[in-house]
PDB file of C-alpha atoms in Angstrom:
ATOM      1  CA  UNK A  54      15.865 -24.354  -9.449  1.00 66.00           C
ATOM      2  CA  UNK A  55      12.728 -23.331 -11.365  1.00 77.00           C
ATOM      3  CA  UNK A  56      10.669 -23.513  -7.455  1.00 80.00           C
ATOM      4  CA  UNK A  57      13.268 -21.271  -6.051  1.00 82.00           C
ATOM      5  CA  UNK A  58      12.744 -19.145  -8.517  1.00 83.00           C
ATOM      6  CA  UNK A  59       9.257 -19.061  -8.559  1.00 83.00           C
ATOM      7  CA  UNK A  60       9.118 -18.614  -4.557  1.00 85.00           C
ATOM      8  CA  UNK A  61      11.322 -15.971  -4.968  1.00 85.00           C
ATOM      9  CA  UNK A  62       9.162 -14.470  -8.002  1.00 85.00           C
ATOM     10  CA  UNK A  63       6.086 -15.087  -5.032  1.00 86.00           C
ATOM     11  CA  UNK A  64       8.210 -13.627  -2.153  1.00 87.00           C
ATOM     12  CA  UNK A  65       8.139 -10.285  -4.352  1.00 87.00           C
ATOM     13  CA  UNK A  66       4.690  -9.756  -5.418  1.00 89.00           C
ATOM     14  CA  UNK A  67       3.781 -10.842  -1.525  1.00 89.00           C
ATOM     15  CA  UNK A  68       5.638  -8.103  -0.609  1.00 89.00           C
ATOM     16  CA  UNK A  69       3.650  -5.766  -2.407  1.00 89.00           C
ATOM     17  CA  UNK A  70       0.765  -6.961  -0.965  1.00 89.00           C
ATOM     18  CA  UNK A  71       1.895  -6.782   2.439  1.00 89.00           C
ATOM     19  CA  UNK A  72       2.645  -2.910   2.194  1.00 87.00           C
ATOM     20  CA  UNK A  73      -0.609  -2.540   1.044  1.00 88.00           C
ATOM     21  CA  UNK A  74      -2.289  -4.867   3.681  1.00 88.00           C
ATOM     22  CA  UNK A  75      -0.720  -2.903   6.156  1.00 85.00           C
ATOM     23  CA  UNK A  76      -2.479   0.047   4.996  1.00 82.00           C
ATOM     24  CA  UNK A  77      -5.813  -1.978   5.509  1.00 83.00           C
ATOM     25  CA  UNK A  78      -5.055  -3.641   8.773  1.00 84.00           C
ATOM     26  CA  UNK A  79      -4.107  -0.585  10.400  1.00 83.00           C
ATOM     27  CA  UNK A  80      -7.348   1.656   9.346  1.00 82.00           C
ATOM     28  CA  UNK A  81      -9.382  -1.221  10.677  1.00 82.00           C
ATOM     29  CA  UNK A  82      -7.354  -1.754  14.134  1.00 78.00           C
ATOM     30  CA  UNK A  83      -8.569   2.058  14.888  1.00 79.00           C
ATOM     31  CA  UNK A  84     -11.826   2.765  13.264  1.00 76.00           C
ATOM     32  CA  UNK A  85     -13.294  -0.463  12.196  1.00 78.00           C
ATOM     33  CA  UNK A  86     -13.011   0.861   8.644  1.00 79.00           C
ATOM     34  CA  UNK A  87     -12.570  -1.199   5.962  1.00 81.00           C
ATOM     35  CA  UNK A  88     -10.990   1.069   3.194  1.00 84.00           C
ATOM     36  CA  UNK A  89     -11.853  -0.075   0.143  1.00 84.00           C
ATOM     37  CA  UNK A  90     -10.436   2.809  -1.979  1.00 87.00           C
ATOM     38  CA  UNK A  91      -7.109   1.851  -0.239  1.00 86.00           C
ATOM     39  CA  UNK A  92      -6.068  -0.084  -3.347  1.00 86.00           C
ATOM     40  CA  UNK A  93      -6.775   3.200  -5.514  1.00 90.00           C
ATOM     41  CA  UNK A  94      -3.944   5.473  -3.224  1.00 91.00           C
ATOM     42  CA  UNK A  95      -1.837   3.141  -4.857  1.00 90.00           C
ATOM     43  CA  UNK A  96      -2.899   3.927  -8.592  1.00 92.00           C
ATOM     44  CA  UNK A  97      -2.890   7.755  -7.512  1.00 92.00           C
ATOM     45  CA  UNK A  98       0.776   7.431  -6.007  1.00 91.00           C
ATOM     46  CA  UNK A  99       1.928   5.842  -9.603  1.00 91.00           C
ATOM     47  CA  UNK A 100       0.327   8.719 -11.228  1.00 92.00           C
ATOM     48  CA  UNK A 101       2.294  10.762  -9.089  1.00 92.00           C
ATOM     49  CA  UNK A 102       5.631   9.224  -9.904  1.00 90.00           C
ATOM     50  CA  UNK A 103       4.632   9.020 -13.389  1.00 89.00           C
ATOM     51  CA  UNK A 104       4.440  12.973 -13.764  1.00 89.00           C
ATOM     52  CA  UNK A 105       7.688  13.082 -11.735  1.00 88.00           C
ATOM     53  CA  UNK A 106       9.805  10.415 -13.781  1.00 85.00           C
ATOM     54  CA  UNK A 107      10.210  13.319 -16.839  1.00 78.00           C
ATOM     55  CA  UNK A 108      11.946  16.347 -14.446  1.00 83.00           C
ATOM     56  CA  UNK A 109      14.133  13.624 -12.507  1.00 83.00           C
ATOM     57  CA  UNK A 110      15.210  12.221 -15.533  1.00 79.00           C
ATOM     58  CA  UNK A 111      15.997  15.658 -17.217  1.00 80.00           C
ATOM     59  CA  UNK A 112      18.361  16.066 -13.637  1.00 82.00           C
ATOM     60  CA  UNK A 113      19.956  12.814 -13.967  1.00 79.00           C
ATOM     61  CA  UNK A 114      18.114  12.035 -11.150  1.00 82.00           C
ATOM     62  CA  UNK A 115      17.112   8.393 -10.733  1.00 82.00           C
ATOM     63  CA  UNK A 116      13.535   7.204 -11.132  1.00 83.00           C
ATOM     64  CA  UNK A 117      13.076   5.801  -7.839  1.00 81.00           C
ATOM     65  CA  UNK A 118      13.358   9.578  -6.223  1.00 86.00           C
ATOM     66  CA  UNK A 119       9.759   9.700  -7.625  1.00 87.00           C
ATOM     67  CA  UNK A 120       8.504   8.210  -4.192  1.00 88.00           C
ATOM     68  CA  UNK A 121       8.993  11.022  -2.221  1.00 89.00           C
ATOM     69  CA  UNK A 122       6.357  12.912  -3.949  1.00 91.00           C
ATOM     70  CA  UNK A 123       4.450  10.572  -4.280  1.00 91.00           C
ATOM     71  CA  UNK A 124       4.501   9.472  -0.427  1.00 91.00           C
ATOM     72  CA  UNK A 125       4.008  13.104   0.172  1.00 93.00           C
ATOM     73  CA  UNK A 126       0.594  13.535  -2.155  1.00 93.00           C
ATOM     74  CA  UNK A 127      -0.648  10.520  -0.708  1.00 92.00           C
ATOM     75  CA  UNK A 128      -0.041  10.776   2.525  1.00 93.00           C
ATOM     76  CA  UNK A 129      -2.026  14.183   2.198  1.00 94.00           C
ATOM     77  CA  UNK A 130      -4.752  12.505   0.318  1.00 93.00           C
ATOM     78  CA  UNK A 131      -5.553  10.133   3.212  1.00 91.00           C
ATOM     79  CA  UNK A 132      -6.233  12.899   5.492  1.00 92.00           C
ATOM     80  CA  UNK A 133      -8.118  14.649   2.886  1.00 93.00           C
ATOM     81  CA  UNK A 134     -10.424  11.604   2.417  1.00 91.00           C
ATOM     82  CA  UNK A 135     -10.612  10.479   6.159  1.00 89.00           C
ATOM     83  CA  UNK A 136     -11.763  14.217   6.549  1.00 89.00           C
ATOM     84  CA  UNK A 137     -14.346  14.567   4.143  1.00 89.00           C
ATOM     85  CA  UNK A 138     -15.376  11.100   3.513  1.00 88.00           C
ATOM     86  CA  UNK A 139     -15.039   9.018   6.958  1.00 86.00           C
ATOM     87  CA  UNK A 140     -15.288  11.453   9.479  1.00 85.00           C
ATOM     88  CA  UNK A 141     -18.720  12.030   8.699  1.00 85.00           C
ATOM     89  CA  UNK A 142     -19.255   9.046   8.534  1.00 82.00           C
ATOM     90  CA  UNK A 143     -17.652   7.691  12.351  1.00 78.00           C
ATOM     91  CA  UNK A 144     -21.001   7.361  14.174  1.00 77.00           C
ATOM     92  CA  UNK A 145     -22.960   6.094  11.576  1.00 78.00           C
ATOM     93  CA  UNK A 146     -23.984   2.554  10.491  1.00 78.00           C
ATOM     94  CA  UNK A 147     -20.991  -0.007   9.390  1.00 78.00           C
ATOM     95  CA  UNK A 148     -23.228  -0.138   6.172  1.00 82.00           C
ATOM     96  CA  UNK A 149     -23.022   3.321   5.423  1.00 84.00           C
ATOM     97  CA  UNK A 150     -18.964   3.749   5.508  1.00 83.00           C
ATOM     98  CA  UNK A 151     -18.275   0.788   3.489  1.00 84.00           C
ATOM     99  CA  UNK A 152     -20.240   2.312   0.756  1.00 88.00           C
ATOM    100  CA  UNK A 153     -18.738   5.606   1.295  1.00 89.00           C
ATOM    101  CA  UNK A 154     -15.123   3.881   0.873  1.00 88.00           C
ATOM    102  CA  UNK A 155     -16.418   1.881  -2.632  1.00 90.00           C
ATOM    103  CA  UNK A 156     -17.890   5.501  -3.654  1.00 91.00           C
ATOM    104  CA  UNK A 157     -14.837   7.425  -3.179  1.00 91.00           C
ATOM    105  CA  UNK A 158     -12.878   4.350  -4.398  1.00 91.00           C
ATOM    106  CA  UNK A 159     -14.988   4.680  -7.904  1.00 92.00           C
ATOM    107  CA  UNK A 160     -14.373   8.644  -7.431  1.00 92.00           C
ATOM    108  CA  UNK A 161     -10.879   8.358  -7.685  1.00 92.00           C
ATOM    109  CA  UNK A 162     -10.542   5.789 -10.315  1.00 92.00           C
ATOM    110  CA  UNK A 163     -13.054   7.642 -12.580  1.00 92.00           C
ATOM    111  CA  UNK A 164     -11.516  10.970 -12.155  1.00 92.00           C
ATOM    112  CA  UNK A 165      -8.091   9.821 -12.897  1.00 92.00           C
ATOM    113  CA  UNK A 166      -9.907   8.167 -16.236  1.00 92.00           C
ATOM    114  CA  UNK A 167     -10.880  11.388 -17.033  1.00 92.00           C
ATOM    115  CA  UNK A 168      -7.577  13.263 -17.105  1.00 90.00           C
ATOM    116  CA  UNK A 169      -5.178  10.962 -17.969  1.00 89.00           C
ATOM    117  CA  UNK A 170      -7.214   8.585 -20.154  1.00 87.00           C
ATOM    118  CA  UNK A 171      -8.371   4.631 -19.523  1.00 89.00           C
ATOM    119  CA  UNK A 172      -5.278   3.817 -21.778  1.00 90.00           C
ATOM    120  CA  UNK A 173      -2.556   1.892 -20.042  1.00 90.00           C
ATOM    121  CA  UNK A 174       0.667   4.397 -19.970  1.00 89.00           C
ATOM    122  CA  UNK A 175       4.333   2.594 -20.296  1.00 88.00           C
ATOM    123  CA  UNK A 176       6.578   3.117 -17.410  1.00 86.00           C
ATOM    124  CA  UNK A 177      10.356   3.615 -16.956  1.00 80.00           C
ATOM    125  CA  UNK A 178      12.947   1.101 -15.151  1.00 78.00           C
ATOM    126  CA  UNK A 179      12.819   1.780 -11.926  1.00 79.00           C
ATOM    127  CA  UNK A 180      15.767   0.230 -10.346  1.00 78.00           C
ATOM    128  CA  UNK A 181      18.656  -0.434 -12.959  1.00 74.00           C
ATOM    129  CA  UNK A 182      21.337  -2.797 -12.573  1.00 71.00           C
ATOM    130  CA  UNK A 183      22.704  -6.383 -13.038  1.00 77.00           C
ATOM    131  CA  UNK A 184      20.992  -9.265 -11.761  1.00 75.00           C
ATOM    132  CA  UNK A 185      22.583 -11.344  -9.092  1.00 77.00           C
ATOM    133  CA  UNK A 186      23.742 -14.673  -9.290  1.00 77.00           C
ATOM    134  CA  UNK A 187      23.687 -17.127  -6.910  1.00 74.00           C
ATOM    135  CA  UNK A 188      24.704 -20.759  -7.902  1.00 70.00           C
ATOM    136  CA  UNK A 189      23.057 -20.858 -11.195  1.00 70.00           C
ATOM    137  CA  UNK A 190      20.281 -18.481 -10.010  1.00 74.00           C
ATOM    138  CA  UNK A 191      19.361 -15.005 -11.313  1.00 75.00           C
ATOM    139  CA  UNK A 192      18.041 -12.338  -8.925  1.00 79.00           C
ATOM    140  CA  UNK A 193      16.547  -9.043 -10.271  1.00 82.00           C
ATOM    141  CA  UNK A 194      17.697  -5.968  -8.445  1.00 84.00           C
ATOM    142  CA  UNK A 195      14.450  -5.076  -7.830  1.00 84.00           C
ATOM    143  CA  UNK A 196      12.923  -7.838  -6.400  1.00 84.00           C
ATOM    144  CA  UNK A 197      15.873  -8.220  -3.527  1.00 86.00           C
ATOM    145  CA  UNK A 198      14.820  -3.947  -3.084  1.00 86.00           C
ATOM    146  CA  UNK A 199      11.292  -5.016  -3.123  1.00 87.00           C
ATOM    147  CA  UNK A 200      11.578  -7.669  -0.141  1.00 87.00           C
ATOM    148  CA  UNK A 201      13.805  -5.639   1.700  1.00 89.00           C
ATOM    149  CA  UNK A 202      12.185  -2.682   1.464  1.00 88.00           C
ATOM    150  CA  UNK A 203       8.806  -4.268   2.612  1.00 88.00           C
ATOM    151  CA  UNK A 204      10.243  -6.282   5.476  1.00 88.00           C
ATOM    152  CA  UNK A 205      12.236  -2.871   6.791  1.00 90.00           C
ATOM    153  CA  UNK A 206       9.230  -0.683   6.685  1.00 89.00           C
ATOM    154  CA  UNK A 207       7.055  -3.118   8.231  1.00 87.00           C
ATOM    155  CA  UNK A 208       9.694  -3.309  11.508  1.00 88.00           C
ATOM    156  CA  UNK A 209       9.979   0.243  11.441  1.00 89.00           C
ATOM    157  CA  UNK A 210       6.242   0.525  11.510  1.00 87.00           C
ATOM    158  CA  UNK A 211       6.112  -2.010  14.493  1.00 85.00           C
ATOM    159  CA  UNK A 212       8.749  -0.557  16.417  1.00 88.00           C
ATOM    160  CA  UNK A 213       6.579   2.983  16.088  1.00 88.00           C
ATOM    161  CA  UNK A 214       3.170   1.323  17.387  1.00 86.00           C
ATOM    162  CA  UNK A 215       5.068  -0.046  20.102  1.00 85.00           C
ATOM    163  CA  UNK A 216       7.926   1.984  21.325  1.00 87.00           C
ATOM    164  CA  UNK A 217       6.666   5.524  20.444  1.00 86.00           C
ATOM    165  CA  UNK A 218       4.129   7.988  22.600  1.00 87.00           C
ATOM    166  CA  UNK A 219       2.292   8.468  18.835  1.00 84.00           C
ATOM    167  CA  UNK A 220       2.148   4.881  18.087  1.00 83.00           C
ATOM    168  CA  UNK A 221       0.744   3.748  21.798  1.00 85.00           C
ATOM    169  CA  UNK A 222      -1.852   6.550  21.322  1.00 85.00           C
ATOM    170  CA  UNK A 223      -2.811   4.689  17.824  1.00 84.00           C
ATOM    171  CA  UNK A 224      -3.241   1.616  20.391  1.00 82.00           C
ATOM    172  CA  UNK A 225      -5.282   3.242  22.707  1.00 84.00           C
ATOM    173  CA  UNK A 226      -7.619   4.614  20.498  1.00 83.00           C
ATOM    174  CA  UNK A 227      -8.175   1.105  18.809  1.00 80.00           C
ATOM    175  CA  UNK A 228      -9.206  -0.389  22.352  1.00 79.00           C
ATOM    176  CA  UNK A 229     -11.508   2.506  23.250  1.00 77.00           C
ATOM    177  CA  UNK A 230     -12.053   5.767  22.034  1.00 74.00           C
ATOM    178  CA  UNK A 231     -13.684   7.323  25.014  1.00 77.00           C
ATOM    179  CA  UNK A 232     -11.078   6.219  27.196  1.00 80.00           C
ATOM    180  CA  UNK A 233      -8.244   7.572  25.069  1.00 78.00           C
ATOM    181  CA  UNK A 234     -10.252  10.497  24.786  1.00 79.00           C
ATOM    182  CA  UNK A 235      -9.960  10.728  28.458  1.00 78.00           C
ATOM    183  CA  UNK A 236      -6.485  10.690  29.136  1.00 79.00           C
ATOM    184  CA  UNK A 237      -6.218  13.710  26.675  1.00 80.00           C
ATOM    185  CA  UNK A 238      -5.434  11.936  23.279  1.00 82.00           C
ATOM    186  CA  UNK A 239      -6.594  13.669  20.774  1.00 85.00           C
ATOM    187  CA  UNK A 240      -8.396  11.131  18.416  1.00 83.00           C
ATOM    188  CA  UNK A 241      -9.194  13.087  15.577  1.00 83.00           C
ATOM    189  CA  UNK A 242      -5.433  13.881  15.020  1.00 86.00           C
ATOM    190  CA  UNK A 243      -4.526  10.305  16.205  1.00 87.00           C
ATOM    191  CA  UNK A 244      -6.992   8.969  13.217  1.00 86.00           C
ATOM    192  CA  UNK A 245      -5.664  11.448  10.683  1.00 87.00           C
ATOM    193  CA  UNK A 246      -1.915  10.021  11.222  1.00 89.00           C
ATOM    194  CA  UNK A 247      -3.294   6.657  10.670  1.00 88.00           C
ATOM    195  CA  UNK A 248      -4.499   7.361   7.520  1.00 89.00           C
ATOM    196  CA  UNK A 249      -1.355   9.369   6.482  1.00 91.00           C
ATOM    197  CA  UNK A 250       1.085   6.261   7.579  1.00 90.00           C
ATOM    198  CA  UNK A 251      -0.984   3.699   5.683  1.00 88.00           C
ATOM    199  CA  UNK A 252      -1.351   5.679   2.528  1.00 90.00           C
ATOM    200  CA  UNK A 253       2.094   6.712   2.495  1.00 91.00           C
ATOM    201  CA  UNK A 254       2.859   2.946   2.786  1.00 90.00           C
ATOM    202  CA  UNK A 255       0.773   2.633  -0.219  1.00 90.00           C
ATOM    203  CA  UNK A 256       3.114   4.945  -2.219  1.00 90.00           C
ATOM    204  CA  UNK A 257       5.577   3.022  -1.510  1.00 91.00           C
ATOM    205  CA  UNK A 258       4.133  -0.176  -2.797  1.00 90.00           C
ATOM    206  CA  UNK A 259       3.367   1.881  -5.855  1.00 89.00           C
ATOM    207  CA  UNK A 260       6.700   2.409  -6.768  1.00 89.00           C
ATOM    208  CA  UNK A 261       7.583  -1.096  -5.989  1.00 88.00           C
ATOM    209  CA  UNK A 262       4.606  -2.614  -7.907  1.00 88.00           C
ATOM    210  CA  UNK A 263       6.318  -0.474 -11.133  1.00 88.00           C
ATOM    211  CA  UNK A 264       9.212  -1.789 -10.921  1.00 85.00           C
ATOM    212  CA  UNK A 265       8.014  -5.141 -11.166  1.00 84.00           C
ATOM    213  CA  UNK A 266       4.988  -4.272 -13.627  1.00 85.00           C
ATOM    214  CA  UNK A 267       6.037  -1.305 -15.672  1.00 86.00           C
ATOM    215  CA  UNK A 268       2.690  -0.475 -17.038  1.00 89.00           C
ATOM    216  CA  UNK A 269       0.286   2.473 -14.958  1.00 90.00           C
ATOM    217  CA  UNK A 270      -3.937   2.302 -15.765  1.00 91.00           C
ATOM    218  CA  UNK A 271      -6.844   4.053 -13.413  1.00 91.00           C
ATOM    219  CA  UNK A 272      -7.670   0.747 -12.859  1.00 89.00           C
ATOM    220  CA  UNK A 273      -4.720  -0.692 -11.457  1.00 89.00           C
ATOM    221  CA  UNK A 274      -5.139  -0.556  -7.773  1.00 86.00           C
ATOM    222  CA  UNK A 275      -8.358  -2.321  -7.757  1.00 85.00           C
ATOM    223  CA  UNK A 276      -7.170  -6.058  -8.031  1.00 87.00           C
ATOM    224  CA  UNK A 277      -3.957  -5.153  -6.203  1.00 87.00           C
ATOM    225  CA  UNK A 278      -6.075  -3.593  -2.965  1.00 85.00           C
ATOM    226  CA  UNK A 279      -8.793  -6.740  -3.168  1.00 87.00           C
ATOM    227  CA  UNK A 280      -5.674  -9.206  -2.525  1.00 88.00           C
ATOM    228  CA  UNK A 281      -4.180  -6.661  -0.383  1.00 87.00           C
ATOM    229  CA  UNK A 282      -7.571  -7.163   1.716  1.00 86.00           C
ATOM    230  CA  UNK A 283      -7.134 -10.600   1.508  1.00 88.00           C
ATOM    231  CA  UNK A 284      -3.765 -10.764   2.914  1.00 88.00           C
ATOM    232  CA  UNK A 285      -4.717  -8.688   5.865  1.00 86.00           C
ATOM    233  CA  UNK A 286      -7.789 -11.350   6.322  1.00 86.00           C
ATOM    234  CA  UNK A 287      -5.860 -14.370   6.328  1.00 86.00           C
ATOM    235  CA  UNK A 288      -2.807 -12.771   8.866  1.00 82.00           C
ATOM    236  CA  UNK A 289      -5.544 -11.467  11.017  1.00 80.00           C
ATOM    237  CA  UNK A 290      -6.476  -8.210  10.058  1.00 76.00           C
ATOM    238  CA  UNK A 291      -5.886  -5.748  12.947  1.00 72.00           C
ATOM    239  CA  UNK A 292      -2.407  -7.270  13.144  1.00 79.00           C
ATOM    240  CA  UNK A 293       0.901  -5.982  11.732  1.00 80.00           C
ATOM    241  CA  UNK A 294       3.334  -8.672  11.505  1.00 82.00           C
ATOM    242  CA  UNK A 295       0.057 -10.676  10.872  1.00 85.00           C
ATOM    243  CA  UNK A 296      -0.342  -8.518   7.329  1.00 84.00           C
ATOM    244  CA  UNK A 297       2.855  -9.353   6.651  1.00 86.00           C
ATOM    245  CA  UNK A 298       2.541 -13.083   6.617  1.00 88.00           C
ATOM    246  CA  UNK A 299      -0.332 -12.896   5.118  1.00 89.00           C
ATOM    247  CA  UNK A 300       1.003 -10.819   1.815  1.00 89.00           C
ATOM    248  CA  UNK A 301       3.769 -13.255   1.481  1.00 89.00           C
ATOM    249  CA  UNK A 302       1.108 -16.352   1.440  1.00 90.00           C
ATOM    250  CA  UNK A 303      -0.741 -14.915  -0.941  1.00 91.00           C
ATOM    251  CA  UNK A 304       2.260 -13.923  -3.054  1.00 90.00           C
ATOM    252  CA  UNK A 305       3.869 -17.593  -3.079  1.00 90.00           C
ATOM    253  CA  UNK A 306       0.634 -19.160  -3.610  1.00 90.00           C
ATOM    254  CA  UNK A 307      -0.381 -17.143  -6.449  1.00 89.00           C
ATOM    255  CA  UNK A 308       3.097 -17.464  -8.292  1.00 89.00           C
ATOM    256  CA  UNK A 309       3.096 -21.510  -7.271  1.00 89.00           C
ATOM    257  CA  UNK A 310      -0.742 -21.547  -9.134  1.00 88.00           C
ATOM    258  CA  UNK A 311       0.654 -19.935 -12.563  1.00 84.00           C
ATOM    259  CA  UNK A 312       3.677 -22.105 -12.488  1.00 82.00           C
ATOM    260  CA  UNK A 313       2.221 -25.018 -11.867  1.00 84.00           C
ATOM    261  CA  UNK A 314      -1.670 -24.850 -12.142  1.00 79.00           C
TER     262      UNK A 314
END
């Protein structure tokens, strides 16, 4: 019983990691970008939610509303830094925008130091309810919402690379640029709404990381995006489902080593 429960415990935190994988693999399927300040979207979409928990709660709103803000600021933020940061950046040495993404990784997690503090900040219950139990087992709420939250977005995200004119034109410009350029895609916009999907994915896993951690620092997404990176290594990074798998390895194997390591 105690394995189950642990493989369900690594199921969870895998899931996390393979929202935030996805963000990874998909930058580096187009531009050959490895984002390092992916992991620090995350801590910006907690910040986010944090400021939004007070007015929802004053509504009688529930907490978990909070994404949708959240989702929205990031999403934005992605094109902002893509813009400013990577564009720039395209034509130039591999060298050169991996140390852009570490500087505007430290950027972020700096400035957010500066105006809310390096203190860690407490917060709320996301998802409230009973647990579940099944034959002697209990099941927090929010890890079955975690899992099958991850495992829906990350069909829904297939099913737009392949079935949709947007998604194919994300394809296209990951085999060739020029060529897509060619047949009148327009890259620049085509990048942009990578950028936007995968941080908006990473809002997401901010919300869901909360619910199982309910503690917020500048600092936060650092660890998170490194095994997020990791994930998207090991399931082939470049690869959607391949993410996936990946985030769940790493989840079960890191919640097998504290159990039983």
């Amino acid at each position: 019983m105690d394995f189950i429960k642990q493989l369900i415990n690594g199921l969870q935190i895998g899931s996390i990691y393979a929202l935030v994988s996805l963000g990874y693999t998909m930058v580096y399927g187009i531009v050959k970008l490895i984002n390092f300040a992916h992991g620090d979207i995350i801590m910006v979409g907690a910040y986010v939610a944090f400021m939004c928990v007070s007015t929802l709660t004053s509504m009688g709103l529930p907490v978990y509303l909070a994404v949708v803000p959240a989702i929205a600021f990031c999403s934005l933020l992605g094109v902002v830094i893509e813009k400013v940061a990577y564009k720039p950046m395209r034509n130039s040495a591999r060298i050169s925008s991996l140390i852009t993404a570490i500087g505007v990784s430290l950027l972020l997690q700096n400035g957010f130091m500066l105006i809310f503090s390096p203190n860690p900040r407490p917060f709320d219950t996301v998802f409230s309810g009973k647990p579940i139990e099944i034959g002697g087992l209990s099941i927090n709420i929010s890890t079955i919402i975690t899992i099958t939250v991850s495992i829906v977005l990350m069909i829904i995200l297939q099913l737009f690379i392949t079935k949709s004119r947007a998604g194919k034109a994300m394809v296209a410009v990951s085999e060739d640029f020029s060529a897509a350029q060619l047949v009148g895609i327009n890259v620049d916009n085509t990048i942009s709404m990578t950028f936007a999907i995968g941080s908006g994915l990473a809002a997401v896993a901010s919300i869901l990381y909360v619910s199982a951690y309910p503690q917020i620092t500048p600092t936060m997404g650092s660890m998170l995006g490194l095994k997020a990176f990791v994930a998207a290594v090991l399931g082939g990074i470049g690869i959607i489902p391949g993410a996936m798998i990946g985030g769940f390895i790493i989840g079960i194997v890191e919640a097998m080593t504290k159990a039983y390591i």
